[in-house]
Amino acid sequence: VSLARIGSELRCQCISTHSKFIPTRHIQDVKLTQSGPHCKNVEIIATLKDGKEVCLEPTARWVKVIIKAILDKAQASAESQL
Amino acid sequence: VSLARIGSELRCQCISTHSKFIPTRHIQDVKLTQSGPHCKNVEIIATLKDGKEVCLEPTARWVKVIIKAILDKAQASAESQL
């Protein structure tokens, strides 16, 4: 398991990216990985609520909108706890 | 491993959050997890290049700036490949 994990971190994770809109409510989490020696691309991988992992297109507008929506939700929740 | 993973997904991952600035160059990836039945908070976990995992404060301005920087890098890289 450990080796597989190390292996997967030494190369790009995404062969292709999904550019069609996925509603925020279907998304559990979104991971943004910086480009680097392991991969020249920024990679964005969403884990859906059904457990599927999907590579998102980092330049797609809706991807930015979803990330902003998650951040805004955190902000709203923090403010409601004041 | 599988059980541990399932276990960790059924509760909040962050006991406390780090609100002090971490330079983007030290960050490998950033994972944004939506709030839900498992946890009432939006959680943002950064994996640093040295392998450490750090919970970031989702409402901190610099956290948003770092996420935007990663997205902007993807955009710039896509445009340079045109």
PDB file of C-alpha atoms in Angstrom:
ATOM      1  CA  VAL A   1       0.000   0.000   0.000  1.00  0.00           C
ATOM      2  CA  SER A   2       2.741   2.352   0.980  1.00  0.00           C
ATOM      3  CA  LEU A   3       4.724   1.633  -2.175  1.00  0.00           C
ATOM      4  CA  ALA A   4       1.697   2.055  -4.397  1.00  0.00           C
ATOM      5  CA  ARG A   5       1.107   5.381  -2.727  1.00  0.00           C
ATOM      6  CA  ILE A   6       4.697   6.490  -3.220  1.00  0.00           C
ATOM      7  CA  GLY A   7       4.498   5.291  -6.810  1.00  0.00           C
ATOM      8  CA  SER A   8       1.374   7.265  -7.496  1.00  0.00           C
ATOM      9  CA  GLU A   9       2.964  10.417  -6.160  1.00  0.00           C
ATOM     10  CA  LEU A  10       5.885  10.233  -8.566  1.00  0.00           C
ATOM     11  CA  ARG A  11       3.834  10.779 -11.687  1.00  0.00           C
ATOM     12  CA  CYS A  12       0.740  12.625 -12.920  1.00  0.00           C
ATOM     13  CA  GLN A  13      -2.488  11.181 -11.508  1.00  0.00           C
ATOM     14  CA  CYS A  14      -4.791  12.318 -14.287  1.00  0.00           C
ATOM     15  CA  ILE A  15      -4.717  10.798 -17.756  1.00  0.00           C
ATOM     16  CA  SER A  16      -7.645  12.899 -18.870  1.00  0.00           C
ATOM     17  CA  THR A  17      -9.824  15.510 -17.190  1.00  0.00           C
ATOM     18  CA  HIS A  18     -13.560  15.793 -16.814  1.00  0.00           C
ATOM     19  CA  SER A  19     -14.753  19.170 -18.002  1.00  0.00           C
ATOM     20  CA  LYS A  20     -18.519  18.691 -17.679  1.00  0.00           C
ATOM     21  CA  PHE A  21     -20.186  20.329 -14.690  1.00  0.00           C
ATOM     22  CA  ILE A  22     -20.626  18.258 -11.516  1.00  0.00           C
ATOM     23  CA  PRO A  23     -22.991  19.783  -8.904  1.00  0.00           C
ATOM     24  CA  THR A  24     -21.298  20.760  -5.623  1.00  0.00           C
ATOM     25  CA  ARG A  25     -23.741  18.553  -3.691  1.00  0.00           C
ATOM     26  CA  HIS A  26     -22.269  15.451  -5.370  1.00  0.00           C
ATOM     27  CA  ILE A  27     -18.757  16.361  -4.308  1.00  0.00           C
ATOM     28  CA  GLN A  28     -17.205  15.178  -1.058  1.00  0.00           C
ATOM     29  CA  ASP A  29     -13.799  16.760  -1.435  1.00  0.00           C
ATOM     30  CA  VAL A  30     -11.530  18.438  -3.956  1.00  0.00           C
ATOM     31  CA  LYS A  31      -7.755  18.038  -3.947  1.00  0.00           C
ATOM     32  CA  LEU A  32      -5.531  20.532  -5.756  1.00  0.00           C
ATOM     33  CA  THR A  33      -2.027  19.268  -6.427  1.00  0.00           C
ATOM     34  CA  GLN A  34       0.701  21.657  -7.514  1.00  0.00           C
ATOM     35  CA  SER A  35       2.793  20.926 -10.546  1.00  0.00           C
ATOM     36  CA  GLY A  36       6.325  19.824  -9.776  1.00  0.00           C
ATOM     37  CA  PRO A  37       9.028  17.335 -10.719  1.00  0.00           C
ATOM     38  CA  HIS A  38       6.454  14.479 -10.517  1.00  0.00           C
ATOM     39  CA  CYS A  39       4.062  16.108 -12.966  1.00  0.00           C
ATOM     40  CA  LYS A  40       4.112  19.278 -15.052  1.00  0.00           C
ATOM     41  CA  ASN A  41       0.359  19.869 -14.647  1.00  0.00           C
ATOM     42  CA  VAL A  42      -1.649  21.255 -11.769  1.00  0.00           C
ATOM     43  CA  GLU A  43      -4.081  18.426 -10.998  1.00  0.00           C
ATOM     44  CA  ILE A  44      -7.502  18.735  -9.402  1.00  0.00           C
ATOM     45  CA  ILE A  45      -9.107  15.515  -8.218  1.00  0.00           C
ATOM     46  CA  ALA A  46     -12.629  15.462  -6.823  1.00  0.00           C
ATOM     47  CA  THR A  47     -13.894  12.625  -4.678  1.00  0.00           C
ATOM     48  CA  LEU A  48     -17.626  12.260  -5.219  1.00  0.00           C
ATOM     49  CA  LYS A  49     -20.056  11.232  -2.475  1.00  0.00           C
ATOM     50  CA  ASP A  50     -20.359   7.798  -4.107  1.00  0.00           C
ATOM     51  CA  GLY A  51     -16.601   7.317  -3.649  1.00  0.00           C
ATOM     52  CA  LYS A  52     -15.614   7.829  -7.299  1.00  0.00           C
ATOM     53  CA  GLU A  53     -12.533   9.940  -8.017  1.00  0.00           C
ATOM     54  CA  VAL A  54     -12.687  12.293 -10.980  1.00  0.00           C
ATOM     55  CA  CYS A  55      -9.974  14.492 -12.457  1.00  0.00           C
ATOM     56  CA  LEU A  56     -11.342  17.961 -13.085  1.00  0.00           C
ATOM     57  CA  GLU A  57     -10.143  20.420 -15.695  1.00  0.00           C
ATOM     58  CA  PRO A  58      -8.213  23.047 -13.676  1.00  0.00           C
ATOM     59  CA  THR A  59      -8.971  25.799 -16.169  1.00  0.00           C
ATOM     60  CA  ALA A  60     -12.738  25.182 -16.277  1.00  0.00           C
ATOM     61  CA  ARG A  61     -14.729  28.061 -14.826  1.00  0.00           C
ATOM     62  CA  TRP A  62     -17.159  25.815 -12.957  1.00  0.00           C
ATOM     63  CA  VAL A  63     -14.259  24.148 -11.148  1.00  0.00           C
ATOM     64  CA  LYS A  64     -13.223  27.523  -9.727  1.00  0.00           C
ATOM     65  CA  VAL A  65     -16.851  28.252  -8.874  1.00  0.00           C
ATOM     66  CA  ILE A  66     -17.129  25.005  -6.894  1.00  0.00           C
ATOM     67  CA  ILE A  67     -13.931  25.688  -4.985  1.00  0.00           C
ATOM     68  CA  LYS A  68     -15.150  29.195  -4.205  1.00  0.00           C
ATOM     69  CA  ALA A  69     -18.510  27.781  -3.071  1.00  0.00           C
ATOM     70  CA  ILE A  70     -16.786  25.484  -0.565  1.00  0.00           C
ATOM     71  CA  LEU A  71     -14.695  28.378   0.792  1.00  0.00           C
ATOM     72  CA  ASP A  72     -17.749  30.655   0.991  1.00  0.00           C
ATOM     73  CA  LYS A  73     -19.625  27.967   2.922  1.00  0.00           C
ATOM     74  CA  ALA A  74     -16.795  27.838   5.467  1.00  0.00           C
ATOM     75  CA  GLN A  75     -16.916  31.613   5.792  1.00  0.00           C
ATOM     76  CA  ALA A  76     -20.700  31.682   6.239  1.00  0.00           C
ATOM     77  CA  SER A  77     -20.553  28.916   8.803  1.00  0.00           C
ATOM     78  CA  ALA A  78     -17.812  30.715  10.782  1.00  0.00           C
ATOM     79  CA  GLU A  79     -19.811  33.949  10.741  1.00  0.00           C
ATOM     80  CA  SER A  80     -22.995  32.252  11.936  1.00  0.00           C
ATOM     81  CA  GLN A  81     -21.066  30.926  14.936  1.00  0.00           C
ATOM     82  CA  LEU A  82     -20.061  34.413  16.110  1.00  0.00           C
TER      83      LEU A  82
ATOM     84  CA  VAL B   1      -6.189   0.144   5.892  1.00  0.00           C
ATOM     85  CA  SER B   2      -9.574   0.241   4.302  1.00  0.00           C
ATOM     86  CA  LEU B   3     -11.292   0.305   7.691  1.00  0.00           C
ATOM     87  CA  ALA B   4      -9.027   3.009   9.012  1.00  0.00           C
ATOM     88  CA  ARG B   5      -9.813   5.037   5.938  1.00  0.00           C
ATOM     89  CA  ILE B   6     -13.540   4.574   6.331  1.00  0.00           C
ATOM     90  CA  GLY B   7     -13.193   5.453  10.005  1.00  0.00           C
ATOM     91  CA  SER B   8     -11.336   8.635   9.270  1.00  0.00           C
ATOM     92  CA  GLU B   9     -14.027   9.724   6.858  1.00  0.00           C
ATOM     93  CA  LEU B  10     -16.802   9.461   9.428  1.00  0.00           C
ATOM     94  CA  ARG B  11     -15.591  12.307  11.607  1.00  0.00           C
ATOM     95  CA  CYS B  12     -13.841  15.668  11.408  1.00  0.00           C
ATOM     96  CA  GLN B  13     -10.161  15.340  10.482  1.00  0.00           C
ATOM     97  CA  CYS B  14      -8.982  18.581  12.048  1.00  0.00           C
ATOM     98  CA  ILE B  15      -8.797  19.102  15.791  1.00  0.00           C
ATOM     99  CA  SER B  16      -7.289  22.531  15.365  1.00  0.00           C
ATOM    100  CA  THR B  17      -6.316  24.654  12.385  1.00  0.00           C
ATOM    101  CA  HIS B  18      -3.103  26.364  11.465  1.00  0.00           C
ATOM    102  CA  SER B  19      -3.697  30.005  10.701  1.00  0.00           C
ATOM    103  CA  LYS B  20      -0.109  31.171  10.189  1.00  0.00           C
ATOM    104  CA  PHE B  21       1.000  31.680   6.588  1.00  0.00           C
ATOM    105  CA  ILE B  22       2.723  28.790   4.800  1.00  0.00           C
ATOM    106  CA  PRO B  23       4.457  29.723   1.502  1.00  0.00           C
ATOM    107  CA  THR B  24       2.938  28.084  -1.599  1.00  0.00           C
ATOM    108  CA  ARG B  25       6.333  26.599  -2.489  1.00  0.00           C
ATOM    109  CA  HIS B  26       6.215  24.434   0.647  1.00  0.00           C
ATOM    110  CA  ILE B  27       2.809  23.018  -0.276  1.00  0.00           C
ATOM    111  CA  GLN B  28       2.384  19.848  -2.314  1.00  0.00           C
ATOM    112  CA  ASP B  29      -1.396  19.699  -2.339  1.00  0.00           C
ATOM    113  CA  VAL B  30      -4.466  21.169  -0.681  1.00  0.00           C
ATOM    114  CA  LYS B  31      -7.625  19.167  -0.023  1.00  0.00           C
ATOM    115  CA  LEU B  32     -10.940  20.924   0.596  1.00  0.00           C
ATOM    116  CA  THR B  33     -13.565  18.718   2.231  1.00  0.00           C
ATOM    117  CA  GLN B  34     -17.174  19.825   2.337  1.00  0.00           C
ATOM    118  CA  SER B  35     -19.081  19.822   5.582  1.00  0.00           C
ATOM    119  CA  GLY B  36     -21.633  17.047   5.889  1.00  0.00           C
ATOM    120  CA  PRO B  37     -23.022  14.440   8.249  1.00  0.00           C
ATOM    121  CA  HIS B  38     -19.449  13.337   9.115  1.00  0.00           C
ATOM    122  CA  CYS B  39     -18.360  16.825  10.176  1.00  0.00           C
ATOM    123  CA  LYS B  40     -20.064  20.200  10.447  1.00  0.00           C
ATOM    124  CA  ASN B  41     -16.954  22.117   9.340  1.00  0.00           C
ATOM    125  CA  VAL B  42     -15.451  22.653   5.933  1.00  0.00           C
ATOM    126  CA  GLU B  43     -11.937  21.251   6.334  1.00  0.00           C
ATOM    127  CA  ILE B  44      -8.844  22.242   4.384  1.00  0.00           C
ATOM    128  CA  ILE B  45      -5.829  19.974   4.732  1.00  0.00           C
ATOM    129  CA  ALA B  46      -2.515  20.833   3.107  1.00  0.00           C
ATOM    130  CA  THR B  47       0.156  18.233   2.479  1.00  0.00           C
ATOM    131  CA  LEU B  48       3.547  19.890   2.649  1.00  0.00           C
ATOM    132  CA  LYS B  49       6.495  18.875   0.487  1.00  0.00           C
ATOM    133  CA  ASP B  50       8.114  17.226   3.523  1.00  0.00           C
ATOM    134  CA  GLY B  51       5.048  14.969   3.818  1.00  0.00           C
ATOM    135  CA  LYS B  52       3.487  16.685   6.852  1.00  0.00           C
ATOM    136  CA  GLU B  53      -0.282  17.231   6.827  1.00  0.00           C
ATOM    137  CA  VAL B  54      -1.562  20.514   8.231  1.00  0.00           C
ATOM    138  CA  CYS B  55      -5.133  21.669   8.771  1.00  0.00           C
ATOM    139  CA  LEU B  56      -5.543  25.183   7.464  1.00  0.00           C
ATOM    140  CA  GLU B  57      -8.046  27.750   8.671  1.00  0.00           C
ATOM    141  CA  PRO B  58     -10.675  27.890   5.878  1.00  0.00           C
ATOM    142  CA  THR B  59     -11.562  31.515   6.602  1.00  0.00           C
ATOM    143  CA  ALA B  60      -7.962  32.782   6.536  1.00  0.00           C
ATOM    144  CA  ARG B  61      -7.318  35.114   3.630  1.00  0.00           C
ATOM    145  CA  TRP B  62      -3.914  33.611   2.803  1.00  0.00           C
ATOM    146  CA  VAL B  63      -5.496  30.176   2.418  1.00  0.00           C
ATOM    147  CA  LYS B  64      -7.748  31.544  -0.334  1.00  0.00           C
ATOM    148  CA  VAL B  65      -4.762  33.302  -1.885  1.00  0.00           C
ATOM    149  CA  ILE B  66      -2.808  30.026  -2.041  1.00  0.00           C
ATOM    150  CA  ILE B  67      -5.702  28.176  -3.641  1.00  0.00           C
ATOM    151  CA  LYS B  68      -6.100  30.976  -6.166  1.00  0.00           C
ATOM    152  CA  ALA B  69      -2.356  30.855  -6.876  1.00  0.00           C
ATOM    153  CA  ILE B  70      -2.544  27.141  -7.715  1.00  0.00           C
ATOM    154  CA  LEU B  71      -5.526  27.715 -10.037  1.00  0.00           C
ATOM    155  CA  ASP B  72      -3.812  30.686 -11.699  1.00  0.00           C
ATOM    156  CA  LYS B  73      -0.705  28.581 -12.303  1.00  0.00           C
ATOM    157  CA  ALA B  74      -2.838  25.967 -14.075  1.00  0.00           C
ATOM    158  CA  GLN B  75      -4.376  28.696 -16.207  1.00  0.00           C
ATOM    159  CA  ALA B  76      -1.006  30.231 -17.083  1.00  0.00           C
ATOM    160  CA  SER B  77       0.426  26.832 -17.953  1.00  0.00           C
ATOM    161  CA  ALA B  78      -2.565  26.000 -20.193  1.00  0.00           C
ATOM    162  CA  GLU B  79      -2.238  29.345 -21.976  1.00  0.00           C
ATOM    163  CA  SER B  80       1.475  28.906 -22.573  1.00  0.00           C
ATOM    164  CA  GLN B  81       0.759  25.582 -24.283  1.00  0.00           C
ATOM    165  CA  LEU B  82      -1.561  27.182 -26.871  1.00  0.00           C
TER     166      LEU B  82
END
